[in-house]
Every structure is written in structure tokens, then in C-alpha cells.
mmCIF file with all atom_site columns, C-alpha atoms and ligand atoms in Angstrom:
data_model
loop_
_atom_site.group_PDB
_atom_site.id
_atom_site.type_symbol
_atom_site.label_atom_id
_atom_site.label_alt_id
_atom_site.label_comp_id
_atom_site.label_asym_id
_atom_site.label_entity_id
_atom_site.label_seq_id
_atom_site.pdbx_PDB_ins_code
_atom_site.Cartn_x
_atom_site.Cartn_y
_atom_site.Cartn_z
_atom_site.occupancy
_atom_site.B_iso_or_equiv
_atom_site.pdbx_formal_charge
_atom_site.auth_seq_id
_atom_site.auth_comp_id
_atom_site.auth_asym_id
_atom_site.auth_atom_id
_atom_site.pdbx_PDB_model_num
ATOM   1   C  CA  . MET A 1 1   ? -9.434  -16.914 21.977  1.00 83.00 ? 1   MET A CA  1
ATOM   2   C  CA  . LYS A 1 2   ? -7.168  -17.167 18.986  1.00 93.00 ? 2   LYS A CA  1
ATOM   3   C  CA  . GLU A 1 3   ? -8.923  -18.262 15.305  1.00 96.00 ? 3   GLU A CA  1
ATOM   4   C  CA  . LEU A 1 4   ? -6.803  -19.863 12.485  1.00 98.00 ? 4   LEU A CA  1
ATOM   5   C  CA  . ILE A 1 5   ? -7.601  -18.137 9.179   1.00 98.00 ? 5   ILE A CA  1
ATOM   6   C  CA  . ILE A 1 6   ? -6.300  -18.034 5.913   1.00 98.00 ? 6   ILE A CA  1
ATOM   7   C  CA  . LEU A 1 7   ? -4.793  -14.728 4.272   1.00 98.00 ? 7   LEU A CA  1
ATOM   8   C  CA  . THR A 1 8   ? -4.036  -14.571 0.436   1.00 98.00 ? 8   THR A CA  1
ATOM   9   C  CA  . ILE A 1 9   ? -1.562  -12.273 0.290   1.00 98.00 ? 9   ILE A CA  1
ATOM   10  C  CA  . ASN A 1 10  ? 0.638   -11.390 -2.901  1.00 97.00 ? 10  ASN A CA  1
ATOM   11  C  CA  . GLY A 1 11  ? -0.910  -14.367 -4.741  1.00 97.00 ? 11  GLY A CA  1
ATOM   12  C  CA  . ILE A 1 12  ? -0.099  -16.802 -1.746  1.00 97.00 ? 12  ILE A CA  1
ATOM   13  C  CA  . GLU A 1 13  ? -2.157  -18.351 1.344   1.00 98.00 ? 13  GLU A CA  1
ATOM   14  C  CA  . HIS A 1 14  ? -1.109  -17.831 4.670   1.00 98.00 ? 14  HIS A CA  1
ATOM   15  C  CA  . GLY A 1 15  ? -2.632  -19.688 7.537   1.00 98.00 ? 15  GLY A CA  1
ATOM   16  C  CA  . VAL A 1 16  ? -2.398  -17.837 10.687  1.00 98.00 ? 16  VAL A CA  1
ATOM   17  C  CA  . LEU A 1 17  ? -3.317  -17.603 14.141  1.00 98.00 ? 17  LEU A CA  1
ATOM   18  C  CA  . VAL A 1 18  ? -5.120  -14.508 15.420  1.00 98.00 ? 18  VAL A CA  1
ATOM   19  C  CA  . GLU A 1 19  ? -7.058  -12.846 17.846  1.00 98.00 ? 19  GLU A CA  1
ATOM   20  C  CA  . THR A 1 20  ? -10.275 -11.588 16.556  1.00 97.00 ? 20  THR A CA  1
ATOM   21  C  CA  . HIS A 1 21  ? -9.736  -8.133  17.404  1.00 97.00 ? 21  HIS A CA  1
ATOM   22  C  CA  . TRP A 1 22  ? -6.160  -7.990  15.587  1.00 98.00 ? 22  TRP A CA  1
ATOM   23  C  CA  . THR A 1 23  ? -5.865  -5.559  12.322  1.00 98.00 ? 23  THR A CA  1
ATOM   24  C  CA  . LEU A 1 24  ? -4.482  -6.793  9.283   1.00 98.00 ? 24  LEU A CA  1
ATOM   25  C  CA  . LEU A 1 25  ? -1.756  -4.025  9.826   1.00 98.00 ? 25  LEU A CA  1
ATOM   26  C  CA  . ASP A 1 26  ? -0.389  -5.880  12.864  1.00 98.00 ? 26  ASP A CA  1
ATOM   27  C  CA  . VAL A 1 27  ? -0.758  -9.341  11.444  1.00 98.00 ? 27  VAL A CA  1
ATOM   28  C  CA  . LEU A 1 28  ? 1.015   -8.441  8.089   1.00 98.00 ? 28  LEU A CA  1
ATOM   29  C  CA  . ARG A 1 29  ? 3.910   -7.176  10.590  1.00 98.00 ? 29  ARG A CA  1
ATOM   30  C  CA  . ASP A 1 30  ? 4.054   -9.011  13.465  1.00 98.00 ? 30  ASP A CA  1
ATOM   31  C  CA  . LYS A 1 31  ? 3.054   -12.395 12.325  1.00 98.00 ? 31  LYS A CA  1
ATOM   32  C  CA  . ILE A 1 32  ? 3.870   -13.156 8.639   1.00 98.00 ? 32  ILE A CA  1
ATOM   33  C  CA  . GLY A 1 33  ? 6.703   -10.745 8.906   1.00 98.00 ? 33  GLY A CA  1
ATOM   34  C  CA  . MET A 1 34  ? 5.914   -8.247  6.357   1.00 98.00 ? 34  MET A CA  1
ATOM   35  C  CA  . THR A 1 35  ? 7.150   -5.256  7.242   1.00 98.00 ? 35  THR A CA  1
ATOM   36  C  CA  . GLY A 1 36  ? 7.152   -3.084  4.376   1.00 98.00 ? 36  GLY A CA  1
ATOM   37  C  CA  . THR A 1 37  ? 3.533   -1.740  5.234   1.00 98.00 ? 37  THR A CA  1
ATOM   38  C  CA  . LYS A 1 38  ? 4.299   0.689   7.480   1.00 98.00 ? 38  LYS A CA  1
ATOM   39  C  CA  . LYS A 1 39  ? 2.688   1.830   10.881  1.00 98.00 ? 39  LYS A CA  1
ATOM   40  C  CA  . GLY A 1 40  ? 2.583   5.342   11.722  1.00 98.00 ? 40  GLY A CA  1
ATOM   41  C  CA  . CYS A 1 41  ? -0.568  6.727   13.432  1.00 98.00 ? 41  CYS A CA  1
ATOM   42  C  CA  . ASP A 1 42  ? -2.200  3.304   13.386  1.00 98.00 ? 42  ASP A CA  1
ATOM   43  C  CA  . ASN A 1 43  ? -5.432  5.452   13.438  1.00 97.00 ? 43  ASN A CA  1
ATOM   44  C  CA  . GLY A 1 44  ? -6.427  6.035   9.814   1.00 98.00 ? 44  GLY A CA  1
ATOM   45  C  CA  . GLU A 1 45  ? -4.869  9.151   9.044   1.00 98.00 ? 45  GLU A CA  1
ATOM   46  C  CA  . CYS A 1 46  ? -1.487  8.888   7.792   1.00 98.00 ? 46  CYS A CA  1
ATOM   47  C  CA  . GLY A 1 47  ? -1.571  6.339   4.865   1.00 98.00 ? 47  GLY A CA  1
ATOM   48  C  CA  . ALA A 1 48  ? 1.361   4.571   5.710   1.00 98.00 ? 48  ALA A CA  1
ATOM   49  C  CA  . CYS A 1 49  ? -0.340  1.118   6.154   1.00 98.00 ? 49  CYS A CA  1
ATOM   50  C  CA  . THR A 1 50  ? -1.992  1.315   2.738   1.00 98.00 ? 50  THR A CA  1
ATOM   51  C  CA  . VAL A 1 51  ? -2.576  -1.867  1.135   1.00 98.00 ? 51  VAL A CA  1
ATOM   52  C  CA  . ILE A 1 52  ? -4.369  -2.958  -2.022  1.00 98.00 ? 52  ILE A CA  1
ATOM   53  C  CA  . ILE A 1 53  ? -7.409  -5.285  -1.421  1.00 98.00 ? 53  ILE A CA  1
ATOM   54  C  CA  . ASP A 1 54  ? -9.485  -6.616  -4.144  1.00 98.00 ? 54  ASP A CA  1
ATOM   55  C  CA  . GLY A 1 55  ? -8.337  -3.750  -5.988  1.00 97.00 ? 55  GLY A CA  1
ATOM   56  C  CA  . GLU A 1 56  ? -9.089  -0.790  -3.531  1.00 97.00 ? 56  GLU A CA  1
ATOM   57  C  CA  . ALA A 1 57  ? -6.528  0.897   -1.536  1.00 98.00 ? 57  ALA A CA  1
ATOM   58  C  CA  . VAL A 1 58  ? -7.264  0.271   2.131   1.00 98.00 ? 58  VAL A CA  1
ATOM   59  C  CA  . LEU A 1 59  ? -5.915  1.308   5.580   1.00 98.00 ? 59  LEU A CA  1
ATOM   60  C  CA  . SER A 1 60  ? -4.946  -1.781  6.931   1.00 98.00 ? 60  SER A CA  1
ATOM   61  C  CA  . CYS A 1 61  ? -4.608  -0.380  10.616  1.00 98.00 ? 61  CYS A CA  1
ATOM   62  C  CA  . LEU A 1 62  ? -8.510  -0.116  10.029  1.00 98.00 ? 62  LEU A CA  1
ATOM   63  C  CA  . ILE A 1 63  ? -9.777  -3.330  8.964   1.00 98.00 ? 63  ILE A CA  1
ATOM   64  C  CA  . LEU A 1 64  ? -9.240  -6.643  11.280  1.00 98.00 ? 64  LEU A CA  1
ATOM   65  C  CA  . ALA A 1 65  ? -7.297  -9.455  10.022  1.00 98.00 ? 65  ALA A CA  1
ATOM   66  C  CA  . ILE A 1 66  ? -10.429 -11.670 10.021  1.00 98.00 ? 66  ILE A CA  1
ATOM   67  C  CA  . GLN A 1 67  ? -12.013 -9.467  7.983   1.00 98.00 ? 67  GLN A CA  1
ATOM   68  C  CA  . ALA A 1 68  ? -9.568  -9.908  5.192   1.00 98.00 ? 68  ALA A CA  1
ATOM   69  C  CA  . GLN A 1 69  ? -10.513 -13.668 4.775   1.00 98.00 ? 69  GLN A CA  1
ATOM   70  C  CA  . GLY A 1 70  ? -11.101 -14.489 1.047   1.00 97.00 ? 70  GLY A CA  1
ATOM   71  C  CA  . LYS A 1 71  ? -9.975  -11.149 -0.147  1.00 98.00 ? 71  LYS A CA  1
ATOM   72  C  CA  . ASP A 1 72  ? -6.588  -10.872 -2.553  1.00 98.00 ? 72  ASP A CA  1
ATOM   73  C  CA  . ILE A 1 73  ? -4.684  -8.824  -0.553  1.00 98.00 ? 73  ILE A CA  1
ATOM   74  C  CA  . LEU A 1 74  ? -1.398  -6.844  -2.376  1.00 98.00 ? 74  LEU A CA  1
ATOM   75  C  CA  . THR A 1 75  ? 1.617   -5.517  -0.405  1.00 98.00 ? 75  THR A CA  1
ATOM   76  C  CA  . ILE A 1 76  ? 4.358   -3.511  -0.899  1.00 98.00 ? 76  ILE A CA  1
ATOM   77  C  CA  . GLU A 1 77  ? 6.338   -6.786  -1.041  1.00 97.00 ? 77  GLU A CA  1
ATOM   78  C  CA  . GLY A 1 78  ? 4.320   -8.120  -4.039  1.00 97.00 ? 78  GLY A CA  1
ATOM   79  C  CA  . VAL A 1 79  ? 4.523   -5.238  -5.907  1.00 96.00 ? 79  VAL A CA  1
ATOM   80  C  CA  . SER A 1 80  ? 7.385   -6.150  -8.086  1.00 93.00 ? 80  SER A CA  1
ATOM   81  C  CA  . GLN A 1 81  ? 7.425   -8.006  -10.826 1.00 83.00 ? 81  GLN A CA  1
ATOM   82  C  CA  . ASP A 1 82  ? 10.191  -10.739 -12.116 1.00 86.00 ? 82  ASP A CA  1
ATOM   83  C  CA  . GLY A 1 83  ? 12.327  -9.310  -9.541  1.00 87.00 ? 83  GLY A CA  1
ATOM   84  C  CA  . LYS A 1 84  ? 12.129  -5.470  -10.961 1.00 93.00 ? 84  LYS A CA  1
ATOM   85  C  CA  . PRO A 1 85  ? 10.573  -2.639  -9.583  1.00 93.00 ? 85  PRO A CA  1
ATOM   86  C  CA  . ASP A 1 86  ? 7.173   -1.864  -10.766 1.00 94.00 ? 86  ASP A CA  1
ATOM   87  C  CA  . THR A 1 87  ? 6.944   1.294   -13.013 1.00 95.00 ? 87  THR A CA  1
ATOM   88  C  CA  . VAL A 1 88  ? 5.416   3.323   -10.031 1.00 97.00 ? 88  VAL A CA  1
ATOM   89  C  CA  . GLN A 1 89  ? 8.329   2.357   -7.695  1.00 97.00 ? 89  GLN A CA  1
ATOM   90  C  CA  . ASP A 1 90  ? 10.966  3.187   -10.294 1.00 96.00 ? 90  ASP A CA  1
ATOM   91  C  CA  . ALA A 1 91  ? 9.440   6.543   -10.950 1.00 97.00 ? 91  ALA A CA  1
ATOM   92  C  CA  . PHE A 1 92  ? 9.645   7.407   -7.077  1.00 97.00 ? 92  PHE A CA  1
ATOM   93  C  CA  . VAL A 1 93  ? 13.175  6.639   -7.265  1.00 96.00 ? 93  VAL A CA  1
ATOM   94  C  CA  . LYS A 1 94  ? 13.899  8.474   -10.474 1.00 96.00 ? 94  LYS A CA  1
ATOM   95  C  CA  . TYR A 1 95  ? 12.023  11.545  -9.542  1.00 96.00 ? 95  TYR A CA  1
ATOM   96  C  CA  . GLY A 1 96  ? 13.167  11.553  -5.759  1.00 95.00 ? 96  GLY A CA  1
ATOM   97  C  CA  . GLY A 1 97  ? 9.702   11.140  -4.131  1.00 96.00 ? 97  GLY A CA  1
ATOM   98  C  CA  . ILE A 1 98  ? 11.464  9.136   -1.500  1.00 96.00 ? 98  ILE A CA  1
ATOM   99  C  CA  . GLN A 1 99  ? 13.584  10.757  1.491   1.00 95.00 ? 99  GLN A CA  1
ATOM   100 C  CA  . CYS A 1 100 ? 13.147  9.287   4.163   1.00 97.00 ? 100 CYS A CA  1
ATOM   101 C  CA  . GLY A 1 101 ? 10.749  6.425   3.174   1.00 97.00 ? 101 GLY A CA  1
ATOM   102 C  CA  . PHE A 1 102 ? 8.445   5.943   5.612   1.00 98.00 ? 102 PHE A CA  1
ATOM   103 C  CA  . CYS A 1 103 ? 5.706   7.162   4.007   1.00 98.00 ? 103 CYS A CA  1
ATOM   104 C  CA  . THR A 1 104 ? 6.719   5.104   0.489   1.00 98.00 ? 104 THR A CA  1
ATOM   105 C  CA  . PRO A 1 105 ? 5.304   1.779   0.637   1.00 98.00 ? 105 PRO A CA  1
ATOM   106 C  CA  . GLY A 1 106 ? 1.791   3.150   1.376   1.00 98.00 ? 106 GLY A CA  1
ATOM   107 C  CA  . MET A 1 107 ? 2.695   6.206   -1.149  1.00 98.00 ? 107 MET A CA  1
ATOM   108 C  CA  . ILE A 1 108 ? 3.041   3.763   -3.564  1.00 98.00 ? 108 ILE A CA  1
ATOM   109 C  CA  . MET A 1 109 ? 0.319   1.237   -2.958  1.00 98.00 ? 109 MET A CA  1
ATOM   110 C  CA  . ALA A 1 110 ? -2.063  4.183   -3.160  1.00 98.00 ? 110 ALA A CA  1
ATOM   111 C  CA  . SER A 1 111 ? -0.627  5.275   -6.390  1.00 98.00 ? 111 SER A CA  1
ATOM   112 C  CA  . ARG A 1 112 ? -0.834  1.971   -7.766  1.00 97.00 ? 112 ARG A CA  1
ATOM   113 C  CA  . ALA A 1 113 ? -4.369  1.124   -6.772  1.00 98.00 ? 113 ALA A CA  1
ATOM   114 C  CA  . LEU A 1 114 ? -5.135  4.785   -8.502  1.00 98.00 ? 114 LEU A CA  1
ATOM   115 C  CA  . LEU A 1 115 ? -3.219  3.896   -11.580 1.00 97.00 ? 115 LEU A CA  1
ATOM   116 C  CA  . ASN A 1 116 ? -5.363  0.474   -11.923 1.00 96.00 ? 116 ASN A CA  1
ATOM   117 C  CA  . LYS A 1 117 ? -8.457  2.634   -11.902 1.00 97.00 ? 117 LYS A CA  1
ATOM   118 C  CA  . ILE A 1 118 ? -7.366  5.777   -14.354 1.00 97.00 ? 118 ILE A CA  1
ATOM   119 C  CA  . PRO A 1 119 ? -4.035  4.722   -16.064 1.00 97.00 ? 119 PRO A CA  1
ATOM   120 C  CA  . HIS A 1 120 ? -3.472  8.803   -16.703 1.00 96.00 ? 120 HIS A CA  1
ATOM   121 C  CA  . PRO A 1 121 ? -4.864  10.522  -14.257 1.00 97.00 ? 121 PRO A CA  1
ATOM   122 C  CA  . SER A 1 122 ? -4.984  14.286  -14.190 1.00 97.00 ? 122 SER A CA  1
ATOM   123 C  CA  . THR A 1 123 ? -2.520  16.208  -11.756 1.00 97.00 ? 123 THR A CA  1
ATOM   124 C  CA  . GLU A 1 124 ? -5.870  16.901  -9.426  1.00 98.00 ? 124 GLU A CA  1
ATOM   125 C  CA  . GLU A 1 125 ? -7.014  12.926  -9.780  1.00 98.00 ? 125 GLU A CA  1
ATOM   126 C  CA  . ILE A 1 126 ? -3.832  12.491  -8.616  1.00 98.00 ? 126 ILE A CA  1
ATOM   127 C  CA  . LYS A 1 127 ? -3.654  14.548  -5.614  1.00 98.00 ? 127 LYS A CA  1
ATOM   128 C  CA  . ARG A 1 128 ? -7.017  13.179  -4.781  1.00 97.00 ? 128 ARG A CA  1
ATOM   129 C  CA  . GLY A 1 129 ? -5.938  9.519   -4.718  1.00 97.00 ? 129 GLY A CA  1
ATOM   130 C  CA  . LEU A 1 130 ? -3.049  10.419  -2.750  1.00 98.00 ? 130 LEU A CA  1
ATOM   131 C  CA  . SER A 1 131 ? -4.913  12.844  -0.286  1.00 97.00 ? 131 SER A CA  1
ATOM   132 C  CA  . GLY A 1 132 ? -5.078  10.164  2.426   1.00 97.00 ? 132 GLY A CA  1
ATOM   133 C  CA  . ASN A 1 133 ? -0.878  9.843   2.555   1.00 98.00 ? 133 ASN A CA  1
ATOM   134 C  CA  . LEU A 1 134 ? 0.938   12.037  4.465   1.00 98.00 ? 134 LEU A CA  1
ATOM   135 C  CA  . CYS A 1 135 ? 4.680   12.887  3.830   1.00 98.00 ? 135 CYS A CA  1
ATOM   136 C  CA  . ARG A 1 136 ? 6.895   15.019  6.239   1.00 96.00 ? 136 ARG A CA  1
ATOM   137 C  CA  . CYS A 1 137 ? 9.783   15.136  3.786   1.00 96.00 ? 137 CYS A CA  1
ATOM   138 C  CA  . THR A 1 138 ? 9.226   15.871  0.119   1.00 93.00 ? 138 THR A CA  1
ATOM   139 C  CA  . GLY A 1 139 ? 6.286   18.618  -0.061  1.00 93.00 ? 139 GLY A CA  1
ATOM   140 C  CA  . TYR A 1 140 ? 4.806   15.898  -2.219  1.00 97.00 ? 140 TYR A CA  1
ATOM   141 C  CA  . VAL A 1 141 ? 6.003   17.809  -5.583  1.00 97.00 ? 141 VAL A CA  1
ATOM   142 C  CA  . LYS A 1 142 ? 8.107   14.969  -6.151  1.00 97.00 ? 142 LYS A CA  1
ATOM   143 C  CA  . ILE A 1 143 ? 5.999   12.143  -5.674  1.00 98.00 ? 143 ILE A CA  1
ATOM   144 C  CA  . ILE A 1 144 ? 3.408   13.471  -7.801  1.00 98.00 ? 144 ILE A CA  1
ATOM   145 C  CA  . GLU A 1 145 ? 5.698   14.106  -10.670 1.00 97.00 ? 145 GLU A CA  1
ATOM   146 C  CA  . ALA A 1 146 ? 6.899   10.379  -9.884  1.00 97.00 ? 146 ALA A CA  1
ATOM   147 C  CA  . VAL A 1 147 ? 3.139   9.482   -10.536 1.00 98.00 ? 147 VAL A CA  1
ATOM   148 C  CA  . GLU A 1 148 ? 2.624   11.441  -13.523 1.00 97.00 ? 148 GLU A CA  1
ATOM   149 C  CA  . ASN A 1 149 ? 5.547   10.145  -15.007 1.00 96.00 ? 149 ASN A CA  1
ATOM   150 C  CA  . ALA A 1 150 ? 4.777   6.192   -14.025 1.00 96.00 ? 150 ALA A CA  1
ATOM   151 C  CA  . SER A 1 151 ? 1.694   6.956   -15.924 1.00 95.00 ? 151 SER A CA  1
ATOM   152 C  CA  . THR A 1 152 ? 2.914   8.077   -19.177 1.00 92.00 ? 152 THR A CA  1
ATOM   153 C  CA  . THR A 1 153 ? 5.570   5.045   -19.243 1.00 85.00 ? 153 THR A CA  1
ATOM   154 C  CA  . GLU A 1 154 ? 2.896   2.344   -18.566 1.00 72.00 ? 154 GLU A CA  1
ATOM   155 C  CA  . ILE A 1 155 ? 1.399   0.404   -21.541 1.00 56.00 ? 155 ILE A CA  1
ATOM   156 C  CA  . THR A 1 156 ? -1.892  0.494   -21.134 1.00 51.00 ? 156 THR A CA  1
HETATM 157 S  S1  . LIG B 2 .   ? -0.969  3.344   10.272  1.00 82.28 ? 1   LIG B S1  1
HETATM 158 FE FE1 . LIG B 2 .   ? -3.300  3.247   9.047   1.00 82.28 ? 1   LIG B FE1 1
HETATM 159 S  S2  . LIG B 2 .   ? -3.456  5.331   8.686   1.00 82.28 ? 1   LIG B S2  1
HETATM 160 FE FE2 . LIG B 2 .   ? -1.365  5.461   9.490   1.00 82.28 ? 1   LIG B FE2 1
HETATM 161 S  S1  . LIG B 2 .   ? 9.552   10.492  2.308   1.00 82.28 ? 2   LIG B S1  1
HETATM 162 FE FE1 . LIG B 2 .   ? 9.714   10.657  4.726   1.00 82.28 ? 2   LIG B FE1 1
HETATM 163 S  S2  . LIG B 2 .   ? 7.817   10.828  4.964   1.00 82.28 ? 2   LIG B S2  1
HETATM 164 FE FE2 . LIG B 2 .   ? 7.396   10.754  2.960   1.00 82.28 ? 2   LIG B FE2 1
#
């Protein structure tokens, strides 16, 4: 049986009819049309589906949409500011942290959550912060450089 829920995504409320067993990931992509959040493993192992909920990086394939009601959900579509890329997005482009791009939205969200908590993380802290996000292309070096650069360019 379907239930009408309200999800607050990137500051906007969305009313959506969901089955109670649907994940937030599937609702974002298939019901709301926000396909920036990627579906990799669908099993909590790759990080491609990372969003930020109430300030914490969360795997949207492991949370039900009904559990996300009343929370503040930030997706990759909401990260840019005034039509300009966020500093983390900018740094990923500048430092070549993007190749095929499939892992990138999840990487950006995990990096964003990390920098919001630790504005100037050490390399070890960056590695730990991104340890749940897999990339098949970059070898991670450029991704880590991008996050380090973003942390030095942001005004805190
Ligand atoms: S799709 Fe959620 S962790 Fe892989
Ligand atoms: S850029 Fe291709 S998986 Fe990371």
C-alpha cells in the first residue's frame, strides 16, 4: 500500500506517493527525477548513492524514503551556489578527480560532508572520510588532491 510522504530536498518540499519499502535512492531517482545521485551496488558498498541528511553523509540505498521524512536532505543537485559550482565541485574539475564521473556525485557529497565538519582535514582524514566511496578510474590520488585544494580555498 502506498503512502503520501513529504521529503525536503535541497530546501524544497516534495510530496510523493511511495511504497513503504522503497529506498530513498529509488524515490530520488525514479519518482522525483533527481538522477544525479547514482545507483551503483544498491547494497551499501560503493558510496555512489551518498547524500547528506541533517549534515551527515548517508547512503541513500540503505535508508527508506519514509525514514527520511522531516529531515533535511541535500543531493548533488543542491550543492551548487547561485548557479556556480561549489568549491569541491570546482576542485574535482581542476584537479582531474573526475574520469568516467560515475562515482563523482557520491564523492562530492562525502567530501562536502567531511569539509563541513572538518574544514581543514589531514590527508588521513580525507582518506577516512572517503573510505566508503569507490572509484574504478582515478586511483584516488587526484580525488584526494581535489579535496585538499577545496579545503584550502574555502573561507572558514
Ligand atoms: S548504491 Fe548505495 S552504496 Fe552503492
Ligand atoms: S571517475 Fe569513474 S568511477 Fe570514479
